[in-house]
Every structure is written in structure tokens, then in C-alpha cells.
């Protein structure tokens, strides 16, 4: 497919998403099924166009003076893919599959609009009603933090030190320009491509089948490291999901000790069985039901809550979620977070630690929940995270990414080059 056909396809997918309120993956999948002639390169380019358009939906709409799917797709080519108005119109001319677009002169006028005149939330590309929460989280730099969420995310791998090491994984991908992650000590990064370039399919590699690595964002790797699980300990991963952090713990603990993996939705645990086998993680014990945790109360050295949240820290990867979030979503997640905190803390032994993690940037889900938890549970106290951060972060000069009032750490694309993650640690008083 030429650029014109890819542009038209992106407009069709964006229209489908807008009119039928469908997630991006579903819209892209349906388009691919009905256009089987499109090759993998075409599908990747169309996916990039759609995701890029949604990452900067508001500012694109301001610059184009319209936010129809065609406006957003064309703005993406101009502003993010850096195709000049003259080049774009010349490329599409005579392409019978291309949509009609404004003249090069009109497009140049759009690009000349002063984005500084737009409202702050438009420049930040976030819903207007969330601007206050971002300002609470980041202070005067909140707009820059939000803008950092409009970039494409990299692909990060966590080296499985039970079976491999970082040098081996870097060598396995030597023809793909891998780099060691700056902060996570066992991470490997592939930077995001530009324009139609697609990211590598790391899970299709032989080294993945051998268990040498897992796909895991650097921020998630750091969150797991901050839990500080030690060989020989008993650890409970209370909201384990697919098991990414449990697998990281098994490597950190050198397969010595016990890890209990539980999730209220036991269907989410199913992929862990194969992941454990591939990784050689022998100390993970999957517990499918809450009743299966009976007898573990007050016995765990460490308990991790990777809490259900709005996922605002992952907007680079799921930009459509940015435009679907509602106040009710936040209220519901806050109730879920309080519930799992109250339930999981019962398993921490005296002197043991409780870790609370979200992939949200909103203080309502982060520092506010910490304050409320401490009021309900005076038997817990917060732990100092400065030295913990220094021991985990590979870059000793990296600033400690404190959250508001130093209640935990707040990672973000702008601060740490990672997805957005919040981490708070508590110790149960002896």
C-alpha cells in the first residue's frame, strides 16, 4: 500500500473507534480481517498512524481547526511524522486510494497556528477535567509531564538472570540496536521507531522461547526491585495478574524462598503457568482463590499490591484510554484500591513490608490512598525510599522521583523515561 491507502485506512479505523466507541486493538483487527491484502508493514504503519493521532488528539484538533478523523490523521503526518505540506500533497496526488486533503497552502496555514494560544489542557493533550489532578501530582511542570505521555513508548525487556545475563541478551539482538536501560539494572531497551517503522517482535525470538527475558517496561522492573525481595523470604504477590513481578521476584531471590501469586480474577493467572516454565521459576505457588491464602496471615515477609487502577501512566501505549476515562472510573478504582490494601495488609508479619504500586499518575489513586490507609491502619508506617531507590537504580546520579509530600515515588516518561508508576512502601510495626 502507498501512503494514500494507509492514510485512508487510518481514517476509517479512527472513525470506527469514534462512532462505535471501540478499543483501538479491536478496530485495527477488524480492519485487517476485512482487508487481507494488506501486508504486515501496512498494518504496522496504519496502527502507528492511529495511535499517534490519538496521543495528540486535542492539539491536532486545535492546529487543524477541526477534530474529525481525517483532520487528526493528516495532522499526524504533518506534526509527528514530519512530512511537509508540499511533500504530502505531492505524494497523494494521483493516488486513487488516497482521501481528499486540503491544499498545501491550507495545511501550511494550519501548521502556522500558535499552539501557545490554546488552553493548557489542549497543549497537554489530556481531558480538561484532569488538569487539576496532574497539577497536584507534578506542580508547575504538569503540562510538560502530560506532553511526555504523547510520545511513542520504547520496548523494554527484563533479562531473566536465572537463565541468562544482560550481555547475552544484548548480543542476541545485536543487529537491532539494543541498549541497556538507564535505571533498571537488568533491562534492555529498543527505542520507538518513527513514522511507519514497526517495533521488533521480541516474543517471536528463539531467545524468548529459551526464557532469557520477559517483556516488561523499565518502570515495572524498578517497581519490582523496590519491593526488595530477598532470597529465602516468603513473598505474596496479591494482585499478580499475568505474573510479571512474581517472575522478577523469583530471579531476584535466585529461586530461594517462596512466592505466592494470587489474583481476584483467577483467569488472569493462567498465562503464568507457561511463563514460569519458560523462565525456570520454581518457587512460585499460584493460589487461585482467596480461601487458598488461609494460613498465610501475619506470616509474609513482603506483600506486593499491584493495584487495579485507571492506567494513566500507560497512556503512551493505550492512548484511546485517555479519552475514555471518567470520574466514575477513578471513584471505582479508589474503592478497589482501599479494598485490596485492607485485605492484603493482613498477610504482613510484624516487621514485614507492604508495597503498594499503581500504573497511575493521579494523586487520587496514589498519595491519597496512602494517607487514607495509614489512618485506617496505624499499625503500619511508611518506609524511607531514598536508600532503596539508590540501591535499585543503576544510575547513581538519577534524582529520587518523589511523589507529592514525599509520600512514595512517582515515575513518569519525563522523569525516568518509563511508563508512569507509583510506589509506596509500608512496614508493619513490631
PDB file of N, CA and C in Angstrom, residues 1 48 50 54 56 65 79 97 104 117 122 157 181 202 213 217 260 274 286 317 333-334 392 403 407 412 420:
ATOM      1  N   UNK A   1       0.837  -1.200   0.000  1.00  0.00           N
ATOM      2  CA  UNK A   1       0.000   0.000   0.000  1.00  0.00           C
ATOM      3  C   UNK A   1       0.870   1.248   0.000  1.00  0.00           C
ATOM      4  N   UNK A  48       0.417   2.627  13.680  1.00  0.00           N
ATOM      5  CA  UNK A  48       1.191   3.780  14.154  1.00  0.00           C
ATOM      6  C   UNK A  48       0.434   5.083  13.919  1.00  0.00           C
ATOM      7  N   UNK A  50      -2.809   5.556  13.691  1.00  0.00           N
ATOM      8  CA  UNK A  50      -3.969   5.644  14.584  1.00  0.00           C
ATOM      9  C   UNK A  50      -3.525   5.993  16.007  1.00  0.00           C
ATOM     10  N   UNK A  54      -4.202   9.601  18.207  1.00  0.00           N
ATOM     11  CA  UNK A  54      -4.908   9.659  19.488  1.00  0.00           C
ATOM     12  C   UNK A  54      -4.028  10.211  20.609  1.00  0.00           C
ATOM     13  N   UNK A  56      -2.137  12.734  20.447  1.00  0.00           N
ATOM     14  CA  UNK A  56      -2.138  14.194  20.384  1.00  0.00           C
ATOM     15  C   UNK A  56      -3.456  14.720  19.824  1.00  0.00           C
ATOM     16  N   UNK A  65      -7.969  23.137  13.292  1.00  0.00           N
ATOM     17  CA  UNK A  65      -9.263  23.803  13.443  1.00  0.00           C
ATOM     18  C   UNK A  65     -10.412  22.836  13.153  1.00  0.00           C
ATOM     19  N   UNK A  79       2.714  16.725  11.772  1.00  0.00           N
ATOM     20  CA  UNK A  79       3.342  17.144  13.025  1.00  0.00           C
ATOM     21  C   UNK A  79       4.218  16.066  13.647  1.00  0.00           C
ATOM     22  N   UNK A  97      -6.502   5.765  -4.145  1.00  0.00           N
ATOM     23  CA  UNK A  97      -6.923   5.249  -2.838  1.00  0.00           C
ATOM     24  C   UNK A  97      -6.788   6.298  -1.726  1.00  0.00           C
ATOM     25  N   UNK A 104      -1.742  22.406  -0.077  1.00  0.00           N
ATOM     26  CA  UNK A 104      -0.504  22.607   0.669  1.00  0.00           C
ATOM     27  C   UNK A 104      -0.514  23.951   1.388  1.00  0.00           C
ATOM     28  N   UNK A 117      -1.482  29.655  22.157  1.00  0.00           N
ATOM     29  CA  UNK A 117      -2.762  30.325  22.387  1.00  0.00           C
ATOM     30  C   UNK A 117      -3.865  29.349  22.799  1.00  0.00           C
ATOM     31  N   UNK A 122      -5.285  21.549  26.305  1.00  0.00           N
ATOM     32  CA  UNK A 122      -5.130  21.225  24.888  1.00  0.00           C
ATOM     33  C   UNK A 122      -3.656  21.069  24.550  1.00  0.00           C
ATOM     34  N   UNK A 157      12.854  -4.983  27.785  1.00  0.00           N
ATOM     35  CA  UNK A 157      12.947  -6.379  28.205  1.00  0.00           C
ATOM     36  C   UNK A 157      13.593  -6.441  29.584  1.00  0.00           C
ATOM     37  N   UNK A 181      19.058  -0.457  29.715  1.00  0.00           N
ATOM     38  CA  UNK A 181      18.206   0.563  30.312  1.00  0.00           C
ATOM     39  C   UNK A 181      19.030   1.406  31.287  1.00  0.00           C
ATOM     40  N   UNK A 202       9.736  -9.126  19.782  1.00  0.00           N
ATOM     41  CA  UNK A 202      10.695  -9.819  20.644  1.00  0.00           C
ATOM     42  C   UNK A 202      10.192 -11.188  21.086  1.00  0.00           C
ATOM     43  N   UNK A 213      14.504 -13.756  28.673  1.00  0.00           N
ATOM     44  CA  UNK A 213      13.976 -12.446  29.057  1.00  0.00           C
ATOM     45  C   UNK A 213      12.456 -12.470  29.070  1.00  0.00           C
ATOM     46  N   UNK A 217       8.121  -3.247  30.997  1.00  0.00           N
ATOM     47  CA  UNK A 217       8.570  -1.861  30.993  1.00  0.00           C
ATOM     48  C   UNK A 217       9.582  -1.616  32.100  1.00  0.00           C
ATOM     49  N   UNK A 260       3.987 -16.565  46.668  1.00  0.00           N
ATOM     50  CA  UNK A 260       2.588 -16.934  46.495  1.00  0.00           C
ATOM     51  C   UNK A 260       1.952 -15.905  45.563  1.00  0.00           C
ATOM     52  N   UNK A 274       2.777 -21.113  31.881  1.00  0.00           N
ATOM     53  CA  UNK A 274       3.768 -21.249  30.818  1.00  0.00           C
ATOM     54  C   UNK A 274       4.951 -20.323  31.052  1.00  0.00           C
ATOM     55  N   UNK A 286       1.013 -20.702  42.690  1.00  0.00           N
ATOM     56  CA  UNK A 286      -0.189 -19.985  42.284  1.00  0.00           C
ATOM     57  C   UNK A 286      -1.351 -20.371  43.191  1.00  0.00           C
ATOM     58  N   UNK A 317       1.015   3.859  25.570  1.00  0.00           N
ATOM     59  CA  UNK A 317       0.736   2.574  24.933  1.00  0.00           C
ATOM     60  C   UNK A 317      -0.754   2.424  24.588  1.00  0.00           C
ATOM     61  N   UNK A 333     -12.038   2.825  41.026  1.00  0.00           N
ATOM     62  CA  UNK A 333     -10.702   2.303  41.286  1.00  0.00           C
ATOM     63  C   UNK A 333     -10.243   2.650  42.704  1.00  0.00           C
ATOM     64  N   UNK A 334     -10.574   3.830  43.191  1.00  0.00           N
ATOM     65  CA  UNK A 334     -10.208   4.194  44.561  1.00  0.00           C
ATOM     66  C   UNK A 334     -10.815   3.221  45.562  1.00  0.00           C
ATOM     67  N   UNK A 392      18.527   0.374  43.982  1.00  0.00           N
ATOM     68  CA  UNK A 392      17.866  -0.261  42.839  1.00  0.00           C
ATOM     69  C   UNK A 392      18.281   0.379  41.525  1.00  0.00           C
ATOM     70  N   UNK A 403       7.076  11.507  45.060  1.00  0.00           N
ATOM     71  CA  UNK A 403       5.722  11.964  44.797  1.00  0.00           C
ATOM     72  C   UNK A 403       5.411  13.150  45.706  1.00  0.00           C
ATOM     73  N   UNK A 407       5.441  11.233  49.749  1.00  0.00           N
ATOM     74  CA  UNK A 407       4.719  10.006  50.081  1.00  0.00           C
ATOM     75  C   UNK A 407       4.846   9.033  48.913  1.00  0.00           C
ATOM     76  N   UNK A 412       7.672   8.555  35.693  1.00  0.00           N
ATOM     77  CA  UNK A 412       6.919   9.032  34.532  1.00  0.00           C
ATOM     78  C   UNK A 412       7.840   9.077  33.318  1.00  0.00           C
ATOM     79  N   UNK A 420       4.360   5.477  33.498  1.00  0.00           N
ATOM     80  CA  UNK A 420       4.051   6.075  34.786  1.00  0.00           C
ATOM     81  C   UNK A 420       3.765   5.009  35.834  1.00  0.00           C
TER      82      UNK A 420
END
